Short mmCIF file of C-alpha atoms in Angstrom, two decimals:
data_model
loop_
_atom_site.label_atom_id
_atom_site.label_comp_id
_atom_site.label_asym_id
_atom_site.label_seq_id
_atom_site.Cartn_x
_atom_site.Cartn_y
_atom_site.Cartn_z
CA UNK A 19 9.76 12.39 6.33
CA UNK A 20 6.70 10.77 5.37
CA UNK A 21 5.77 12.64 2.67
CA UNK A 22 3.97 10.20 0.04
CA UNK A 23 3.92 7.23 2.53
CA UNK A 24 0.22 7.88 4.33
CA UNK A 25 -2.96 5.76 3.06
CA UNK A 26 -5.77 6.08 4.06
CA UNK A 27 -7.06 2.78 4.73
CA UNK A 28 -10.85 3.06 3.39
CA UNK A 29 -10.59 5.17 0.19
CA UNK A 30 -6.88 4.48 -0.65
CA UNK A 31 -5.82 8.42 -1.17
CA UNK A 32 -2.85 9.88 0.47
CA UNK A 33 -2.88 11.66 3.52
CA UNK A 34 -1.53 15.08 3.12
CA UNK A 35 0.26 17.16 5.84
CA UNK A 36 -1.02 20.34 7.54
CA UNK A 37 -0.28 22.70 10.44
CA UNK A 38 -3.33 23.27 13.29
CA UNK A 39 -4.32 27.00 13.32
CA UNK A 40 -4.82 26.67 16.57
CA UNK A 41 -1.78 24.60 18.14
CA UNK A 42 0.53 25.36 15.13
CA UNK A 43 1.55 21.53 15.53
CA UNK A 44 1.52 19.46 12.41
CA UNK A 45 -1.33 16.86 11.58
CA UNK A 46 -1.88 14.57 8.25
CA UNK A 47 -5.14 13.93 7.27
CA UNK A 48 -7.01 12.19 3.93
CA UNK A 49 -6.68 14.27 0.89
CA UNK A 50 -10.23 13.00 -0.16
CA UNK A 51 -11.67 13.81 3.04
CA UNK A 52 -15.08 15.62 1.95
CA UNK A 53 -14.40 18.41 5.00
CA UNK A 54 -11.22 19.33 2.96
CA UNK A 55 -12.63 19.49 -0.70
CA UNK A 56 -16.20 20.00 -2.19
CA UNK A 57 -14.89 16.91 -4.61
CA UNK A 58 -14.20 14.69 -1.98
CA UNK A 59 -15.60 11.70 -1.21
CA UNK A 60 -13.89 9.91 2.10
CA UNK A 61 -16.39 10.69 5.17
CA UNK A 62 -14.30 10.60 7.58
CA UNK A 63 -10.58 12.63 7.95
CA UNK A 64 -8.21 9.73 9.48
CA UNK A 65 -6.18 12.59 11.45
CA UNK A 66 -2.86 11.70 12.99
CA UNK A 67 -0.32 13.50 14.74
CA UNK A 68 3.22 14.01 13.37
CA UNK A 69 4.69 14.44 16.65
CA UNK A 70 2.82 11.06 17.71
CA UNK A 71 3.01 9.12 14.46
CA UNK A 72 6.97 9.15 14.72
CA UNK A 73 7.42 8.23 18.30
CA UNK A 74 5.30 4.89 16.94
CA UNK A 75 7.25 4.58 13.74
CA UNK A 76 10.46 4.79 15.84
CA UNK A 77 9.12 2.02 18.37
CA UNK A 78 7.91 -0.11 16.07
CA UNK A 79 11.16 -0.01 13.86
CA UNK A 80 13.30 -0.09 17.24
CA UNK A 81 11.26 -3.16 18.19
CA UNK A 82 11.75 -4.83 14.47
CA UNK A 83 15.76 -4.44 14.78
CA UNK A 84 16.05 -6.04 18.50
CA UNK A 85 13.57 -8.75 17.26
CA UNK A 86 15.68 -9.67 14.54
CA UNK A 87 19.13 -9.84 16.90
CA UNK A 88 17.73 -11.56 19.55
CA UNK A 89 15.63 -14.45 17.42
CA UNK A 90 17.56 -14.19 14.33
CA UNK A 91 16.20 -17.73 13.25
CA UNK A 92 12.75 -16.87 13.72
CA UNK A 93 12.86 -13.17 12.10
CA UNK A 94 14.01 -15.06 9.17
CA UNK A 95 10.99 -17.33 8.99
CA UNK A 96 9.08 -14.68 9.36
CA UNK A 97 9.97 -12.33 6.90
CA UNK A 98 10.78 -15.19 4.18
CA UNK A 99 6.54 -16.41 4.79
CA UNK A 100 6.00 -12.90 4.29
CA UNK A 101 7.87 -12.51 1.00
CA UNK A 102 6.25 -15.32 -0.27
CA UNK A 103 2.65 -14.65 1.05
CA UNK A 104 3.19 -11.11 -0.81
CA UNK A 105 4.70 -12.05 -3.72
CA UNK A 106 1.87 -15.06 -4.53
CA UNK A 107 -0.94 -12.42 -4.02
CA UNK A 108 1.07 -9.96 -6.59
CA UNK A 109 1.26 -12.41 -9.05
CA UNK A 110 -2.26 -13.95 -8.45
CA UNK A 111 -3.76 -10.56 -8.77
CA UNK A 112 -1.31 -10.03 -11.84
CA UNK A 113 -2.53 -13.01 -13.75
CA UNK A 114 -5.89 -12.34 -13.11
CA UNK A 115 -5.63 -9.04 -14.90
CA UNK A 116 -3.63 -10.45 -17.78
CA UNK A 117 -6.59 -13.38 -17.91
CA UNK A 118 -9.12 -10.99 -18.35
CA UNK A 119 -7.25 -8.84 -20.96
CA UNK A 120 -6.91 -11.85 -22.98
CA UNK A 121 -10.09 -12.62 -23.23
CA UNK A 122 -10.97 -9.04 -23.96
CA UNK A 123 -8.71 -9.24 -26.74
CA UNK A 124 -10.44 -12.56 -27.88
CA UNK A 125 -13.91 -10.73 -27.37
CA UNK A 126 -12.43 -7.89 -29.47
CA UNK A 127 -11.07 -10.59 -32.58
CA UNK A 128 -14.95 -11.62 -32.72
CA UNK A 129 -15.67 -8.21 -32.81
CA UNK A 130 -14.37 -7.23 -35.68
CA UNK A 131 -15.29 -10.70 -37.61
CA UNK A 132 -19.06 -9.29 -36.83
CA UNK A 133 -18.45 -5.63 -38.15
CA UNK A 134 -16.92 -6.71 -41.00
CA UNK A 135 -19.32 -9.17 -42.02
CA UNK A 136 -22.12 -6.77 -41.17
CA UNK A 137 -20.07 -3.83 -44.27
CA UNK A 138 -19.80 -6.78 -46.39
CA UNK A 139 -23.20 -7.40 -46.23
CA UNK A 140 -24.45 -3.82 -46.18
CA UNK A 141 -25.77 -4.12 -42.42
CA UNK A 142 -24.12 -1.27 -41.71
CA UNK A 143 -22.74 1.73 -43.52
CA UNK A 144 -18.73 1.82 -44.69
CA UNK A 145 -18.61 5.02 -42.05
CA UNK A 146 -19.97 3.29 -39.13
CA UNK A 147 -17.49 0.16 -40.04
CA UNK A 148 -14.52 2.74 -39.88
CA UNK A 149 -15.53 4.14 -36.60
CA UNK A 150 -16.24 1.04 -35.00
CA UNK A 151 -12.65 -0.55 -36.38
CA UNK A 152 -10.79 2.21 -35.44
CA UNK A 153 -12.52 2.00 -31.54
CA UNK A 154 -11.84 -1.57 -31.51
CA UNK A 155 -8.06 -1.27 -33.17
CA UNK A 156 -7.45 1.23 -30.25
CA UNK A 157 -8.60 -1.13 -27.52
CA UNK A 158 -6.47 -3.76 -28.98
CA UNK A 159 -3.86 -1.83 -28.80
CA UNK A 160 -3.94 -0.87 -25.17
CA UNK A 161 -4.53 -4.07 -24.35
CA UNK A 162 -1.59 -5.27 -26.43
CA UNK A 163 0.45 -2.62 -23.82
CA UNK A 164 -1.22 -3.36 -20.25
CA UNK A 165 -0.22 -6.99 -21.00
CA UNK A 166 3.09 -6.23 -22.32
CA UNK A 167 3.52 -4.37 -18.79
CA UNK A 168 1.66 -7.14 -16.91
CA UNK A 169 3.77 -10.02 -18.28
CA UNK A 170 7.58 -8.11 -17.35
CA UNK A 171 6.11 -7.42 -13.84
CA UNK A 172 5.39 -10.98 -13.29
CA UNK A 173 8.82 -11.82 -14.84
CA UNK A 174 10.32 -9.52 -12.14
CA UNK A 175 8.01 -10.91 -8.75
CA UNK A 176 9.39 -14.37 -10.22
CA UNK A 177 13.17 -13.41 -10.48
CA UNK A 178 13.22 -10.88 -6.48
CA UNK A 179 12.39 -13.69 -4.14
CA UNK A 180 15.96 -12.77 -2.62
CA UNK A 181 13.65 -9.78 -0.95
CA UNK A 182 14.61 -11.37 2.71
CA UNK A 183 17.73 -11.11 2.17
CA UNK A 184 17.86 -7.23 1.01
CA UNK A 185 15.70 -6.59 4.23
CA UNK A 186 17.89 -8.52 6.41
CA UNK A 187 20.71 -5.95 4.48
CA UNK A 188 18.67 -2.65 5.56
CA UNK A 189 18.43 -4.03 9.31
CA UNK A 190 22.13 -4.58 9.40
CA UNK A 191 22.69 -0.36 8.55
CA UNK A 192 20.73 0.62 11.55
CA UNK A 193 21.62 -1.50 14.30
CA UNK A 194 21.71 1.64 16.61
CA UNK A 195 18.91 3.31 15.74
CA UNK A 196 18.77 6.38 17.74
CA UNK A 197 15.89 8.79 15.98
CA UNK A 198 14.02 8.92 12.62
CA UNK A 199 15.49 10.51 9.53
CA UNK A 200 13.68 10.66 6.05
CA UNK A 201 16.70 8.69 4.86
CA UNK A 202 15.63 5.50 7.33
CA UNK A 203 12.12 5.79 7.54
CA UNK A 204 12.42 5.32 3.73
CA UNK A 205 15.13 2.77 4.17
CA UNK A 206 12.41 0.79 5.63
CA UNK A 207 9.01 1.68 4.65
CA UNK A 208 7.05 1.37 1.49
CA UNK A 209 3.74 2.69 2.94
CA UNK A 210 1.82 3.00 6.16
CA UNK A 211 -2.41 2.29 6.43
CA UNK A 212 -4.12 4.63 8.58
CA UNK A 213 -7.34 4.15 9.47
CA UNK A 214 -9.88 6.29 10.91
CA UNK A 215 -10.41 7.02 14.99
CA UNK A 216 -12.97 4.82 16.53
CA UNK A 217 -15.19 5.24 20.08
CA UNK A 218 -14.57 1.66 21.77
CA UNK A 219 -15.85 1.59 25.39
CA UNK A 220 -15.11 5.11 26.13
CA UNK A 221 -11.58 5.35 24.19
CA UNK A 222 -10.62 6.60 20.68
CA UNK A 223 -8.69 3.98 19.46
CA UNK A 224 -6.96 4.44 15.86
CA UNK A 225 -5.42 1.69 14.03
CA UNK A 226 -1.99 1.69 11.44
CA UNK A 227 -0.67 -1.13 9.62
CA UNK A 228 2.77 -0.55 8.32
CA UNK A 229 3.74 -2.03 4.95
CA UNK A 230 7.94 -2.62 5.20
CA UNK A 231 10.16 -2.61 2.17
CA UNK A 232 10.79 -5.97 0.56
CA UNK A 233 8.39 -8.24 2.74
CA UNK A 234 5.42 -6.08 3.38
CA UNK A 235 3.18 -6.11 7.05
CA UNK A 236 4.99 -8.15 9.33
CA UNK A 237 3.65 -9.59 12.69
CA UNK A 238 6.15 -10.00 15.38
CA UNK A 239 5.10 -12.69 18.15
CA UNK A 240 4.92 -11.19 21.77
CA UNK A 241 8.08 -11.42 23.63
CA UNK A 242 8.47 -11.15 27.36
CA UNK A 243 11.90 -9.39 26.47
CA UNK A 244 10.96 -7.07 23.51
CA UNK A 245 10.66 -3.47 24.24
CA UNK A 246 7.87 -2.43 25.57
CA UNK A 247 6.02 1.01 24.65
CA UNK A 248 6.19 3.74 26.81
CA UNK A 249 4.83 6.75 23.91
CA UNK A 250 2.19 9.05 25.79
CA UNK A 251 1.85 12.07 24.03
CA UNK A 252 -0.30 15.12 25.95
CA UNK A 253 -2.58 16.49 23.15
CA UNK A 254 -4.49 18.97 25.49
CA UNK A 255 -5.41 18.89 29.43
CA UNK A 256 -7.18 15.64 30.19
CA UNK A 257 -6.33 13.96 26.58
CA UNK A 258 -3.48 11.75 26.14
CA UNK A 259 -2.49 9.67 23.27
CA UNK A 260 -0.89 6.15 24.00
CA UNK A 261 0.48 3.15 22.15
CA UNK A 262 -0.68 -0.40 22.56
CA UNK A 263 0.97 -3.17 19.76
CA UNK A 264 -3.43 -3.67 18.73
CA UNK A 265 -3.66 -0.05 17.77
CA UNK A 266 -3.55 3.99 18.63
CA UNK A 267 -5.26 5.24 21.31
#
């Protein structure tokens, strides 16, 4: 059920699931992890658990769904900032890309003043002008594209700031929430960040950031009332994996 939704946080691939040879249970790990191909390039595998990965979807989802009943005013602060806050870096990153294509394609016009000035005055030879026209007419042309492409996606990011709202909409369908189904954790989830297990003072601690539908990573303020973890899983005799809200461990 979260087949396409693992990143791994350093080198941006997917994680990709397998089964242990030796447990049988099932793990996800980077699919650029260098131990798992001689073309990859991630050092380090950013293993997680299936088993223990859903128990902390399911909290954290569980935890997002009481949150918004019990402080319905301030859930909707919160996720409206967030909208926002993702939606300006979108569309700052957006127009910086379409800024820089448009001043390729200016780059490109003086181009092809130079080339043809340089034929016309025999600087270079009429086959090097066609090759170097044709290379630059391509260019153009993809460029003419990418900010074709650019310029309806920030049309769209300008005309979806009701994303709250269609949030608030997918909350509302699982008030109940019980267990994890493909079907919800897609409902709610647009991608999850895994990073890779660190030693800090004598515990592996792992961290996740998840990225929710419509308003992106959300922090919830601590609540004496919210749910409070209780996922240990028993990997082998004297490891145990548990949950803390500041990472995996």
């Amino acid at each position: 059920m979260f087949s396409g939704l693992l990143y791994c946080a350093d080198c941006k691939s997917k994680l990709h699931l397998h089964r242990s040879s030796k447990t049988g249970g099932l793990y996800f790990n980077c699919s650029n992890y260098k131990g798992n191909s001689i073309k990859g390039t991630c050092t380090t595998t950013h293993h997680i658990r299936m088993d223990y990965l859903s128990q902390v979807i399911l909290f954290e989802i569980t935890k997002l769904i009481y949150f918004s009943k019990i402080y319905s005013e301030d859930f909707l602060r919160i996720i409206m900032d967030a909208t926002i806050r993702r939606m300006e870096q979108a569309g700052n990153n957006r127009h910086k890309e379409l800024e820089s294509l448009q001043q390729r394609e200016k780059e490109l016009d003086v181009l092809f003043e130079k080339i043809y000035e340089d034929e016309t005055l025999g600087r270079i030879t009429d086959n090097r002008f066609l090759k170097l026209s044709r290379k630059y007419e391509s260019e153009q042309a993809e460029i003419t594209e990418k900010a074709r492409i650019l310029q309806k996606e920030i049309s769209q990011e300008e005309d979806h700031i009701g994303t709250a709202d269609e949030f608030i909409q997918i909350i509302k369908q699982y008030q109940d929430l019980q267990a994890l189904t493909p079907e919800i954790v897609n409902a709610f989830i647009s991608r999850i960040d895994i990073w890779n297990a660190e030693k800090i003072e004598a515990e592996r601690v792992q961290k996740l950031r998840i990225h929710y539908n419509c308003v992106g990573a959300l922090s919830l303020p601590e609540h004496a009332d919210l749910p409070k973890s209780q996922i240990k899983i028993y990997i082998r005799k004297g490891v145990v994996a548990t949950y803390s809200n500041s990472g995996l461990t």
